[in-house]
Amino acid sequence: MAESKPSLLTQRRFLPYFITQFLGAFNDNIFKNVLLLFVAFASAEALSMSSNLFINLAAGLFILPFFLFSASAGVLADKYEKSGFIRKVKLAEIGIMLLGAIGFLTESYVILLLLLFLMGTQSAFFGPVKYALLPQQLGEKELVPGNALVETGTFLAILLGTLGAGVIASAHYAQYIAAGAVVLFALLGYIASRQIPKAPASAPDIDFKWRPIAQTRQTLSIAKSDRAVFWSLMAISWFWFLGATYLTQFPNFTKLYLHGSESAVSFLLALFSVGVAVGSLACDKISNHRIEIGVVPLGSLGITLFGGLMAASVPEHVPSYTSFAQFISDSTLWPVFAYLLLLGASGGVFIVPLYALMQYRSKETERAQVVAALNIYNSLFMVMSAVLGILCLSVIGLSIPQLFLLLAGLNLVVTALLFFSVPMFVVRLLVWVLTHTLYRVKHKNLHHLPEKGGALLVCNHVSYMDALMLSAVCPRLIRFVMEEDYANYPPIRRFLKRAGVIPISAKRQSSIRRAFSQVEEALHQGHIVCIFPEGRLTPDGDVHPFMRGMDIILKRSPVPVIPIAIKGLWGSYFSRKNGSACCGCPRLRRSQVEIEAGQPVDSSQATTSVMQHKVAALRGEWR
């Protein structure tokens, strides 16, 4: 078993960064929501425009800088050392919040409106460096837990900032408290940023000129250069499209269809935010701290399922509540609450691997620019969410629950696209769930499996579950060499072909030649190939002599060879202990199974006899 590592929240390379980004998101929401609440209750004389126009202008001015400055921010974040860049951005936040404090004290709403534009500008410059810093401070296996914590912190900061704004706006001397709070949290954010370790510039020689339009084109072009990165950006932006639509409609949804008060709106926001936080942390556990793309379609499916159920579970007749306690104690609303929580959790599962994949696959010299492209797309999708809301609710005349059902339907299309895009990853995740449900699976020394490059795995062959077990625990996709009769079985032939299975028949020379050519090509392309050199299931649990096919493979493709032993499957329903596999009634007891990898062996020393001895030694007496 792998040794447990200390939490990232206890380490200097992550904690100051986490506090900095948490306080930034928290302060943004304190400022924005206090301002909107002040405007909502301001007298007509205090405003030079209607409150509705002011609120819409506020939303537009905050999001506009992401279109204007994200590309430039991405270039600068790649060009300069990142911790120093973050401190400069946080110093700018202090200056903006000092002006904001003056605006609160003088009730200068026009000035505060313009400051929202500056806040959006500051956020546009912080975003690229925020996500580009993580891969420099964290290892590949820490990207998923790191992003899970970041998303958890972000949504909790949004929640606490929104709730805190309500407390501040309703207090005596609210203007003074708001002015002091926004400056205080900006100062705390800067102090935290002082402790972020240095992160060298990714592309110090990059040429920067202030050309926002040209840089935006270049940034979007960079984002499209890697297909996996681009589709990650699109999927993340789609999540923010959904999130923006839900969060925008929560107030009217609560008021009109649930008959709740302002406290009820905050309660629904809390359920959604806590759900995203729980889902983000759960995603880290489900994916075993690795970038597991298979959970993304499952998270998307959860968004569709629970979003649709939430809309469908709204009661037809809801009484008028006199208190918040009555609202949350009405059992007819509990399904709505439960589905909303699960909707948020599905969103967390959906989004964390996408952020990690984006960071991992992006070129180091262009990573901040890729994040800048993400900010541009996010902004565009959020604007589209507002257009969809206006079109559906004001033009077409749909109800808010019907809009939520429409979102679930649209997301179902996205889910189908995701399933067809990465079916192998989804199946591998489902196989992991299946195998770890049937058996108590332990892993040992799997760090010997290479993270990159071609390699040949040789493993003892105990049962028909062997390939599923290996594919479930290996962080990379494995191409298995399989008996042709099984590989060409009609119901699963197309799926196995797409999974990269290499069929072989020992009875036909043409099949053998074709299989060796495919293995050679796969290893040359940097894939992991697994063979079971015994050539058949063991009839007695022992490791039998390896066939010479392994020597032929290594002669044509000299790659590292990793011995693997599967222990504990002998005697299972899928083994031949009772003569034939898969006969009779399976046992209900969950057997303990262990998969152990040995140290890689150089191809020049990896003969059949040597590798048979190593696999047998790994397996030991445990069958």
Coordinates of C-alpha atoms in Angstrom, one line a residue:
M1 CA 0.0 0.0 0.0
A2 CA 1.2 3.5 -0.7
E3 CA 2.2 5.5 2.4
S4 CA -0.3 8.2 3.4
K5 CA 1.0 11.7 2.6
P6 CA 0.4 14.8 4.7
S7 CA -2.5 17.0 3.6
L8 CA -1.7 19.8 1.1
L9 CA -3.3 22.2 3.6
T10 CA -0.4 21.6 6.0
Q11 CA 2.3 22.4 3.4
R12 CA 3.7 25.9 2.7
R13 CA 3.8 25.2 -1.0
F14 CA 0.0 25.1 -1.0
L15 CA -1.6 26.6 2.1
P16 CA -0.6 30.3 1.5
Y17 CA -1.8 30.0 -2.1
F18 CA -5.1 28.4 -0.9
I19 CA -5.7 31.2 1.7
T20 CA -4.9 33.8 -0.9
Q21 CA -7.3 32.6 -3.5
F22 CA -10.0 31.9 -0.8
L23 CA -9.8 35.4 0.6
G24 CA -9.9 36.9 -3.0
A25 CA -13.1 35.1 -3.9
F26 CA -14.6 35.8 -0.5
N27 CA -13.8 39.5 -0.7
D28 CA -15.1 39.8 -4.3
N29 CA -18.5 38.4 -3.1
I30 CA -18.6 40.6 0.0
F31 CA -18.0 43.7 -2.2
K32 CA -20.4 42.8 -5.0
N33 CA -23.3 41.6 -2.8
V34 CA -23.1 44.4 -0.3
L35 CA -23.1 46.9 -3.1
L36 CA -26.2 45.2 -4.7
L37 CA -28.0 45.1 -1.4
F38 CA -27.3 48.7 -0.8
V39 CA -28.6 49.5 -4.3
A40 CA -31.7 47.4 -3.8
F41 CA -32.7 49.5 -0.7
A42 CA -31.3 52.8 -1.7
S43 CA -33.6 55.8 -2.2
A44 CA -34.4 57.0 -5.7
E45 CA -32.5 60.2 -5.0
A46 CA -29.3 58.3 -4.2
L47 CA -29.2 56.6 -7.5
S48 CA -28.9 58.3 -10.9
M49 CA -30.6 55.3 -12.6
S50 CA -33.1 52.6 -11.8
S51 CA -32.0 49.8 -9.5
N52 CA -32.7 47.2 -12.3
L53 CA -30.5 49.1 -14.7
F54 CA -27.8 49.5 -12.1
I55 CA -27.7 45.7 -11.3
N56 CA -27.5 44.7 -14.9
L57 CA -24.7 47.3 -15.5
A58 CA -22.9 45.9 -12.5
A59 CA -23.0 42.4 -13.9
G60 CA -21.8 43.6 -17.3
L61 CA -19.0 45.8 -16.0
F62 CA -17.7 43.0 -13.8
I63 CA -17.5 40.5 -16.6
L64 CA -16.3 42.8 -19.4
P65 CA -12.6 42.8 -18.2
F66 CA -12.4 39.1 -18.7
F67 CA -13.0 39.6 -22.4
L68 CA -10.6 42.6 -22.6
F69 CA -7.7 41.6 -20.4
S70 CA -7.6 37.9 -19.9
A71 CA -5.3 37.3 -22.9
S72 CA -2.8 39.9 -21.8
A73 CA -2.9 38.6 -18.2
G74 CA -2.1 35.1 -19.5
V75 CA 1.0 36.3 -21.4
L76 CA 2.2 38.3 -18.3
A77 CA 1.6 35.3 -16.0
D78 CA 3.8 33.1 -18.2
K79 CA 6.5 35.8 -18.6
Y80 CA 7.1 36.7 -14.9
E81 CA 7.8 34.8 -11.7
K82 CA 4.3 33.8 -10.4
S83 CA 4.4 34.5 -6.6
G84 CA 5.7 38.0 -7.2
F85 CA 3.0 38.5 -9.9
I86 CA 0.3 37.4 -7.5
R87 CA 1.6 39.9 -4.9
K88 CA 1.3 42.7 -7.4
V89 CA -2.3 41.7 -8.2
K90 CA -3.1 41.6 -4.5
L91 CA -1.6 45.0 -4.0
A92 CA -3.9 46.3 -6.7
E93 CA -6.8 44.7 -4.9
I94 CA -5.9 46.7 -1.7
G95 CA -5.9 49.9 -3.8
I96 CA -9.3 49.1 -5.4
M97 CA -10.8 48.2 -2.0
L98 CA -9.5 51.5 -0.4
L99 CA -11.4 53.3 -3.2
G100 CA -14.3 51.0 -2.6
A101 CA -14.3 51.9 1.1
I102 CA -14.5 55.6 0.2
G103 CA -17.3 54.8 -2.1
F104 CA -19.2 53.0 0.6
L105 CA -18.7 55.8 3.2
T106 CA -19.8 58.5 0.8
E107 CA -22.5 56.4 -0.8
S108 CA -21.1 57.2 -4.3
Y109 CA -22.8 54.4 -6.2
V110 CA -21.5 55.5 -9.6
I111 CA -17.9 55.3 -8.3
L112 CA -18.7 51.9 -6.8
L113 CA -20.1 50.8 -10.2
L114 CA -16.8 51.8 -11.9
L115 CA -14.9 50.0 -9.2
L116 CA -16.7 46.8 -10.1
F117 CA -15.0 47.1 -13.5
L118 CA -11.6 47.5 -11.8
M119 CA -12.4 44.4 -9.6
G120 CA -13.2 42.4 -12.7
T121 CA -9.9 43.6 -14.1
Q122 CA -8.1 42.4 -11.0
S123 CA -9.8 39.1 -11.1
A124 CA -9.0 38.7 -14.8
F125 CA -5.3 39.1 -14.0
F126 CA -5.4 36.8 -11.0
G127 CA -7.2 33.9 -12.8
P128 CA -4.4 32.8 -15.2
V129 CA -1.7 32.8 -12.6
K130 CA -4.0 31.2 -10.0
Y131 CA -4.4 28.0 -12.0
A132 CA -1.0 28.1 -13.8
L133 CA 0.8 28.1 -10.4
L134 CA -0.6 24.8 -9.3
P135 CA 1.3 22.4 -11.6
Q136 CA 4.6 24.1 -10.7
Q137 CA 4.0 23.6 -7.0
L138 CA 2.3 20.2 -7.0
G139 CA 3.2 16.8 -8.5
E140 CA 1.0 15.1 -11.1
K141 CA -0.7 13.0 -8.5
E142 CA -1.4 16.1 -6.4
L143 CA -3.2 18.0 -9.1
V144 CA -6.6 16.3 -8.5
P145 CA -6.5 16.8 -4.7
G146 CA -5.1 20.3 -5.1
N147 CA -7.9 21.3 -7.6
A148 CA -10.5 19.6 -5.4
L149 CA -9.4 21.8 -2.5
V150 CA -9.3 24.9 -4.7
E151 CA -12.9 24.3 -6.0
T152 CA -14.1 23.5 -2.5
G153 CA -12.5 26.8 -1.2
T154 CA -13.9 28.8 -4.1
F155 CA -17.5 27.7 -3.7
L156 CA -17.4 28.0 0.1
A157 CA -15.9 31.5 -0.3
I158 CA -18.8 32.4 -2.7
L159 CA -21.3 31.1 -0.1
L160 CA -19.7 32.7 2.9
G161 CA -19.2 36.0 1.0
T162 CA -22.8 36.1 0.0
L163 CA -24.0 35.3 3.5
G164 CA -21.6 37.7 5.0
A165 CA -22.8 40.5 2.7
G166 CA -26.3 39.9 4.0
V167 CA -25.2 40.2 7.6
I168 CA -23.2 43.4 6.9
A169 CA -25.9 45.1 4.9
S170 CA -28.5 44.5 7.6
A171 CA -26.2 45.8 10.5
H172 CA -26.2 49.2 12.0
Y173 CA -23.5 51.5 10.4
A174 CA -23.4 49.0 7.5
Q175 CA -21.4 51.4 5.3
Y176 CA -18.6 51.6 7.9
I177 CA -18.5 47.8 8.4
A178 CA -18.5 47.2 4.7
A179 CA -15.7 49.7 4.1
G180 CA -13.5 48.2 6.9
A181 CA -14.3 44.6 5.9
V182 CA -13.3 44.8 2.2
V183 CA -10.0 46.6 3.1
L184 CA -9.2 44.1 5.9
F185 CA -9.8 41.0 3.7
A186 CA -7.7 42.5 0.9
L187 CA -4.8 43.1 3.4
L188 CA -5.1 39.6 4.7
G189 CA -5.0 38.2 1.2
Y190 CA -1.8 40.2 0.5
I191 CA -0.2 39.0 3.7
A192 CA -1.0 35.4 2.8
S193 CA 0.4 35.9 -0.7
R194 CA 3.7 36.9 0.9
Q195 CA 4.2 33.3 2.0
I196 CA 3.7 31.7 -1.4
P197 CA 7.0 30.1 -2.5
K198 CA 8.6 31.3 -5.7
A199 CA 7.5 29.8 -8.9
P200 CA 9.9 30.6 -11.8
A201 CA 8.6 32.2 -15.0
S202 CA 7.4 29.6 -17.5
A203 CA 8.3 31.7 -20.6
P204 CA 10.6 34.6 -19.5
D205 CA 11.6 35.4 -23.1
I206 CA 8.1 35.8 -24.4
D207 CA 7.5 39.2 -26.1
F208 CA 4.7 41.2 -24.5
K209 CA 3.1 44.1 -26.3
W210 CA -0.2 45.7 -25.3
R211 CA -2.4 44.4 -28.1
P212 CA -5.5 43.0 -26.5
I213 CA -7.3 42.0 -29.7
A214 CA -4.3 40.3 -31.3
Q215 CA -3.4 38.6 -28.0
T216 CA -6.9 37.3 -27.5
R217 CA -6.8 35.7 -31.0
Q218 CA -3.4 34.2 -30.2
T219 CA -4.6 32.9 -26.8
L220 CA -7.7 31.2 -28.2
S221 CA -5.5 29.7 -30.9
I222 CA -3.1 28.2 -28.3
A223 CA -6.1 26.8 -26.5
K224 CA -7.3 25.0 -29.6
S225 CA -3.9 23.5 -30.4
D226 CA -4.4 20.5 -28.1
R227 CA -7.8 18.8 -28.6
A228 CA -7.9 17.4 -25.0
V229 CA -7.2 20.8 -23.5
F230 CA -9.7 22.6 -25.7
W231 CA -12.5 20.2 -24.9
S232 CA -11.6 20.5 -21.2
L233 CA -12.1 24.2 -21.5
M234 CA -15.4 23.8 -23.2
A235 CA -16.6 21.4 -20.6
I236 CA -15.6 23.7 -17.7
S237 CA -17.3 26.6 -19.4
W238 CA -20.4 24.5 -19.8
F239 CA -20.4 23.9 -16.1
W240 CA -20.2 27.6 -15.4
F241 CA -23.0 28.1 -17.9
L242 CA -25.2 25.8 -15.8
G243 CA -24.0 27.2 -12.5
A244 CA -24.7 30.8 -13.6
T245 CA -28.2 29.9 -14.7
Y246 CA -29.0 28.1 -11.5
L247 CA -27.6 30.7 -9.2
T248 CA -29.3 33.6 -11.1
Q249 CA -32.7 31.9 -10.9
F250 CA -32.5 30.8 -7.2
P251 CA -34.0 34.0 -5.8
N252 CA -37.2 34.0 -8.0
F253 CA -37.4 30.2 -7.9
T254 CA -37.4 30.2 -4.1
K255 CA -39.9 33.1 -3.9
L256 CA -42.4 32.1 -6.5
Y257 CA -42.3 28.3 -6.4
L258 CA -41.2 27.4 -2.9
H259 CA -42.6 30.5 -1.1
G260 CA -39.4 31.0 0.8
S261 CA -37.8 34.2 2.1
E262 CA -34.3 35.7 1.7
S263 CA -33.1 33.1 4.3
A264 CA -34.5 30.3 2.1
V265 CA -32.5 31.7 -0.9
S266 CA -29.3 31.6 1.2
F267 CA -30.2 28.1 2.3
L268 CA -30.5 26.9 -1.3
L269 CA -27.3 28.6 -2.2
A270 CA -25.6 26.9 0.7
L271 CA -26.9 23.5 -0.4
F272 CA -25.6 24.0 -3.9
S273 CA -22.2 25.3 -2.7
V274 CA -21.7 22.6 -0.1
G275 CA -22.7 20.0 -2.7
V276 CA -20.0 21.2 -5.1
A277 CA -17.5 21.2 -2.2
V278 CA -18.4 17.7 -1.2
G279 CA -18.4 16.5 -4.8
S280 CA -15.0 18.0 -5.4
L281 CA -13.5 16.2 -2.4
A282 CA -15.3 13.0 -3.2
C283 CA -13.9 13.2 -6.8
D284 CA -10.4 13.1 -5.3
K285 CA -11.3 9.9 -3.4
I286 CA -13.1 8.2 -6.3
S287 CA -10.3 8.9 -8.7
N288 CA -7.7 7.7 -6.2
H289 CA -5.8 11.0 -6.4
R290 CA -5.1 10.7 -10.1
I291 CA -6.5 12.4 -13.2
E292 CA -9.4 10.1 -13.9
I293 CA -11.4 11.4 -16.9
G294 CA -13.9 8.6 -16.5
V295 CA -15.6 10.4 -13.7
V296 CA -16.4 13.4 -15.9
P297 CA -19.3 11.8 -17.9
L298 CA -20.6 10.2 -14.7
G299 CA -20.6 13.6 -13.0
S300 CA -22.4 15.0 -16.1
L301 CA -24.9 12.3 -15.9
G302 CA -25.5 13.2 -12.2
I303 CA -26.1 16.8 -13.2
T304 CA -28.8 15.8 -15.7
L305 CA -30.4 13.2 -13.3
F306 CA -30.5 15.4 -10.2
G307 CA -31.2 18.6 -12.0
G308 CA -34.2 17.0 -13.7
L309 CA -35.4 15.4 -10.5
M310 CA -35.1 18.7 -8.6
A311 CA -37.3 20.5 -11.1
A312 CA -39.8 17.6 -11.2
S313 CA -40.0 17.4 -7.4
V314 CA -41.3 20.9 -6.9
P315 CA -44.7 20.5 -5.1
E316 CA -47.8 21.8 -7.0
H317 CA -49.2 23.4 -3.8
V318 CA -46.8 25.0 -1.4
P319 CA -48.1 26.8 1.7
S320 CA -47.0 30.3 2.8
Y321 CA -44.3 30.0 5.4
T322 CA -44.1 32.4 8.3
S323 CA -40.6 31.5 9.3
F324 CA -37.4 29.9 8.0
A325 CA -37.9 27.0 10.4
Q326 CA -41.2 26.1 8.8
F327 CA -39.6 26.2 5.4
I328 CA -36.9 23.7 6.1
S329 CA -39.1 21.5 8.2
D330 CA -41.7 21.0 5.4
S331 CA -41.0 17.4 4.3
T332 CA -42.6 18.0 0.9
L333 CA -39.6 20.2 0.1
W334 CA -37.0 17.8 1.3
P335 CA -36.7 16.0 -2.1
V336 CA -35.9 19.4 -3.7
F337 CA -33.2 20.0 -1.1
A338 CA -31.7 16.6 -1.5
Y339 CA -31.6 16.8 -5.3
L340 CA -30.1 20.2 -5.2
L341 CA -27.3 19.0 -2.9
L342 CA -26.7 16.0 -5.2
L343 CA -26.7 18.4 -8.2
G344 CA -23.9 20.4 -6.7
A345 CA -22.0 17.2 -5.7
S346 CA -22.3 16.0 -9.3
G347 CA -20.9 19.3 -10.5
G348 CA -17.9 19.0 -8.2
V349 CA -17.2 15.5 -9.5
F350 CA -17.6 16.8 -13.1
I351 CA -15.3 19.8 -12.9
V352 CA -12.2 18.8 -10.8
P353 CA -10.6 16.3 -13.3
L354 CA -11.2 18.8 -16.1
Y355 CA -9.1 21.5 -14.3
A356 CA -6.4 19.0 -13.5
L357 CA -6.3 17.7 -17.1
M358 CA -6.1 21.3 -18.4
Q359 CA -3.2 22.0 -16.2
Y360 CA -1.4 18.7 -16.9
R361 CA -1.8 18.7 -20.6
S362 CA -1.0 22.4 -21.2
K363 CA 2.5 23.3 -22.2
E364 CA 4.4 24.8 -19.3
T365 CA 5.3 27.9 -21.4
E366 CA 1.7 28.5 -22.4
R367 CA -0.2 27.3 -19.3
A368 CA -1.3 30.7 -18.1
Q369 CA -2.4 31.6 -21.5
V370 CA -4.6 28.5 -21.7
V371 CA -6.2 29.5 -18.4
A372 CA -6.7 33.0 -19.8
A373 CA -8.6 31.4 -22.7
L374 CA -10.7 29.5 -20.2
N375 CA -11.6 32.8 -18.5
I376 CA -12.7 34.2 -21.9
Y377 CA -14.8 31.2 -22.7
N378 CA -16.3 31.2 -19.2
S379 CA -17.3 34.8 -19.5
L380 CA -18.9 34.1 -22.9
F381 CA -20.8 31.1 -21.6
M382 CA -22.1 33.0 -18.6
V383 CA -23.3 35.8 -20.9
M384 CA -25.0 33.1 -23.0
S385 CA -26.7 31.8 -19.8
A386 CA -28.2 35.2 -19.2
V387 CA -29.4 35.3 -22.8
L388 CA -31.0 31.9 -22.4
G389 CA -32.7 32.9 -19.2
I390 CA -34.2 36.0 -20.8
L391 CA -35.2 34.1 -23.9
C392 CA -36.9 31.2 -22.1
L393 CA -38.5 33.2 -19.2
S394 CA -39.4 36.5 -20.9
V395 CA -39.9 35.6 -24.6
I396 CA -41.0 32.0 -24.7
G397 CA -42.8 32.2 -21.3
L398 CA -41.3 29.1 -19.6
S399 CA -41.5 28.7 -15.9
I400 CA -38.3 28.4 -13.9
P401 CA -38.8 24.6 -13.2
Q402 CA -39.3 24.2 -17.0
L403 CA -36.1 26.1 -17.6
F404 CA -34.3 23.7 -15.1
L405 CA -35.8 20.7 -17.0
L406 CA -34.5 22.3 -20.3
L407 CA -31.0 22.6 -18.7
A408 CA -31.2 18.9 -17.7
G409 CA -32.1 18.0 -21.3
L410 CA -29.3 20.1 -22.8
N411 CA -26.8 18.6 -20.4
L412 CA -28.0 15.1 -21.4
V413 CA -26.7 15.8 -24.9
V414 CA -23.4 16.9 -23.4
T415 CA -23.3 13.7 -21.3
A416 CA -23.8 11.6 -24.4
L417 CA -21.0 13.5 -26.2
L418 CA -18.7 12.9 -23.2
F419 CA -19.5 9.2 -23.0
F420 CA -18.8 8.7 -26.7
S421 CA -15.6 10.8 -26.5
V422 CA -14.0 8.9 -23.7
P423 CA -15.8 5.5 -23.4
M424 CA -12.6 3.7 -22.3
F425 CA -12.1 5.9 -19.4
V426 CA -15.7 5.6 -18.3
V427 CA -15.6 1.8 -18.6
R428 CA -12.3 1.7 -16.7
L429 CA -13.8 3.6 -13.8
L430 CA -16.9 1.3 -13.8
V431 CA -14.5 -1.7 -13.8
W432 CA -12.7 -0.2 -10.9
V433 CA -16.0 0.1 -9.0
L434 CA -17.0 -3.5 -10.0
T435 CA -13.7 -5.1 -9.0
H436 CA -13.4 -3.2 -5.7
T437 CA -17.0 -4.1 -4.9
L438 CA -16.5 -7.8 -5.6
Y439 CA -13.1 -8.0 -3.9
R440 CA -11.1 -6.3 -1.2
V441 CA -8.3 -5.1 -3.5
K442 CA -4.9 -3.9 -2.3
H443 CA -2.1 -2.5 -4.5
K444 CA 1.6 -2.8 -3.8
N445 CA 4.5 -1.0 -5.5
L446 CA 2.4 0.3 -8.4
H447 CA 4.8 3.2 -8.6
H448 CA 7.0 0.9 -10.7
L449 CA 4.5 1.3 -13.6
P450 CA 5.9 4.0 -15.9
E451 CA 4.1 7.3 -16.1
K452 CA 5.2 7.8 -19.7
G453 CA 6.6 5.8 -22.5
G454 CA 6.2 2.2 -23.8
A455 CA 6.5 -0.8 -21.4
L456 CA 5.6 -4.4 -21.4
L457 CA 3.7 -5.9 -18.5
V458 CA 4.0 -9.7 -17.8
C459 CA 1.6 -11.2 -15.4
N460 CA 0.5 -14.6 -14.1
H461 CA -2.9 -15.7 -15.4
V462 CA -5.2 -16.8 -12.7
S463 CA -8.8 -15.9 -13.8
Y464 CA -10.9 -14.2 -16.3
M465 CA -10.9 -11.1 -14.0
D466 CA -7.1 -10.6 -14.4
A467 CA -7.3 -8.0 -17.3
L468 CA -10.1 -6.1 -15.6
M469 CA -8.2 -6.0 -12.3
L470 CA -5.1 -4.6 -14.1
S471 CA -6.9 -2.1 -16.2
A472 CA -8.7 -0.8 -13.1
V473 CA -5.6 -0.1 -11.0
C474 CA -3.2 1.1 -13.7
P475 CA -3.3 4.9 -14.1
R476 CA -2.7 4.5 -17.8
L477 CA -4.7 2.6 -20.4
I478 CA -3.3 -0.9 -21.0
R479 CA -3.4 -2.6 -24.4
F480 CA -4.0 -6.3 -23.7
V481 CA -3.0 -9.2 -26.0
M482 CA -6.0 -11.5 -26.0
E483 CA -7.0 -14.8 -27.5
E484 CA -8.6 -14.1 -30.8
D485 CA -11.8 -16.2 -30.1
Y486 CA -12.6 -14.0 -27.1
A487 CA -11.5 -10.7 -28.8
N488 CA -13.8 -11.4 -31.8
Y489 CA -16.8 -12.4 -29.7
P490 CA -19.6 -10.4 -31.6
P491 CA -21.3 -8.7 -28.6
I492 CA -18.0 -7.1 -27.4
R493 CA -15.8 -7.1 -30.5
R494 CA -16.2 -3.5 -31.4
F495 CA -15.7 -2.4 -27.8
L496 CA -12.5 -4.4 -27.4
K497 CA -11.2 -3.1 -30.7
R498 CA -11.7 0.5 -29.5
A499 CA -10.1 -0.4 -26.2
G500 CA -7.0 -1.3 -28.1
V501 CA -7.1 -5.1 -27.5
I502 CA -4.7 -7.0 -29.7
P503 CA -6.1 -10.4 -30.8
I504 CA -3.9 -13.4 -31.4
S505 CA -4.4 -17.0 -32.3
A506 CA -1.7 -19.5 -31.7
K507 CA -3.1 -21.8 -34.5
R508 CA -2.6 -19.3 -37.3
Q509 CA 0.7 -17.9 -38.4
S510 CA -1.0 -14.9 -40.0
S511 CA -2.7 -14.0 -36.8
I512 CA 0.6 -14.3 -34.8
R513 CA 2.5 -12.1 -37.3
R514 CA -0.3 -9.4 -37.2
A515 CA -0.4 -9.5 -33.4
F516 CA 3.4 -9.0 -33.1
S517 CA 3.3 -6.1 -35.6
Q518 CA 0.5 -4.4 -33.6
V519 CA 2.4 -4.9 -30.3
E520 CA 5.5 -3.4 -31.9
E521 CA 3.6 -0.4 -33.1
A522 CA 1.9 0.1 -29.8
L523 CA 5.2 0.0 -27.8
H524 CA 6.8 2.3 -30.4
Q525 CA 3.9 4.8 -29.8
G526 CA 4.5 4.8 -26.1
H527 CA 1.7 2.6 -25.0
I528 CA 1.7 0.0 -22.2
V529 CA 1.1 -3.5 -23.5
C530 CA 0.2 -6.4 -21.2
I531 CA 0.7 -10.1 -22.0
F532 CA 0.0 -13.3 -20.0
P533 CA 3.0 -15.3 -21.1
E534 CA 1.6 -18.6 -19.7
G535 CA -0.8 -18.5 -22.7
R536 CA -3.7 -19.9 -20.7
L537 CA -5.5 -19.8 -17.3
T538 CA -3.5 -21.7 -14.6
P539 CA -5.2 -25.1 -13.9
D540 CA -3.6 -25.5 -10.4
G541 CA -2.8 -21.9 -9.2
D542 CA 0.9 -22.2 -10.0
V543 CA 2.9 -20.0 -12.4
H544 CA 3.6 -22.2 -15.4
P545 CA 6.4 -21.8 -18.0
F546 CA 6.3 -18.6 -20.1
M547 CA 6.0 -19.0 -23.8
R548 CA 8.7 -17.6 -26.1
G549 CA 6.5 -14.8 -27.6
M550 CA 7.8 -12.4 -25.0
D551 CA 11.4 -12.9 -26.3
I552 CA 10.2 -12.1 -29.9
I553 CA 8.4 -8.9 -28.7
L554 CA 11.5 -7.6 -26.9
K555 CA 13.8 -8.4 -29.8
R556 CA 11.6 -6.2 -32.0
S557 CA 10.8 -3.6 -29.3
P558 CA 13.4 -3.2 -26.5
V559 CA 11.3 -1.6 -23.8
P560 CA 11.4 -2.0 -20.0
V561 CA 9.5 -5.1 -18.7
I562 CA 7.5 -4.9 -15.5
P563 CA 6.6 -8.2 -13.7
I564 CA 3.2 -8.2 -12.0
A565 CA 1.6 -10.7 -9.7
I566 CA -2.1 -11.2 -9.0
K567 CA -2.7 -12.8 -5.7
G568 CA -5.9 -14.1 -4.1
L569 CA -8.0 -14.9 -7.2
W570 CA -7.3 -18.6 -7.3
G571 CA -10.4 -20.4 -6.1
S572 CA -12.7 -17.5 -7.2
Y573 CA -15.7 -18.0 -9.4
F574 CA -13.6 -16.8 -12.4
S575 CA -10.7 -19.3 -11.9
R576 CA -10.3 -23.0 -12.8
K577 CA -9.9 -24.4 -9.3
N578 CA -13.1 -26.5 -9.7
G579 CA -12.2 -27.6 -13.2
S580 CA -14.0 -24.9 -15.3
A581 CA -14.3 -21.2 -14.7
C582 CA -17.7 -19.4 -14.3
C583 CA -19.5 -22.7 -13.3
G584 CA -21.8 -23.2 -10.4
C585 CA -22.8 -20.6 -7.9
P586 CA -20.3 -17.8 -7.0
R587 CA -19.4 -17.3 -3.4
L588 CA -20.8 -14.2 -1.7
R589 CA -17.7 -13.6 0.5
R590 CA -15.5 -10.7 -0.6
S591 CA -12.0 -12.3 -1.0
Q592 CA -8.9 -10.2 -0.4
V593 CA -6.9 -9.7 -3.6
E594 CA -3.5 -8.0 -4.0
I595 CA -1.8 -6.8 -7.1
E596 CA 1.9 -6.2 -6.8
A597 CA 4.3 -4.8 -9.4
G598 CA 8.1 -5.5 -9.4
Q599 CA 10.9 -3.3 -10.5
P600 CA 11.3 -2.8 -14.2
V601 CA 13.8 -5.1 -15.9
D602 CA 15.9 -4.0 -18.9
S603 CA 14.9 -5.8 -22.1
S604 CA 18.4 -7.2 -22.5
Q605 CA 18.0 -9.2 -19.3
A606 CA 14.3 -10.0 -19.5
T607 CA 14.3 -13.6 -20.8
T608 CA 11.3 -15.8 -20.3
S609 CA 12.9 -17.8 -17.5
V610 CA 14.0 -14.7 -15.7
M611 CA 10.6 -13.0 -15.9
Q612 CA 8.8 -16.3 -14.9
H613 CA 11.0 -16.4 -11.8
K614 CA 10.3 -12.8 -10.9
V615 CA 6.6 -13.1 -11.3
A616 CA 6.6 -16.3 -9.2
A617 CA 8.7 -14.6 -6.5
L618 CA 6.3 -11.7 -6.4
R619 CA 3.3 -14.0 -6.0
G620 CA 5.0 -16.1 -3.3
E621 CA 2.8 -18.7 -1.6
W622 CA -0.3 -16.7 -1.9
R623 CA -2.4 -17.9 -4.8

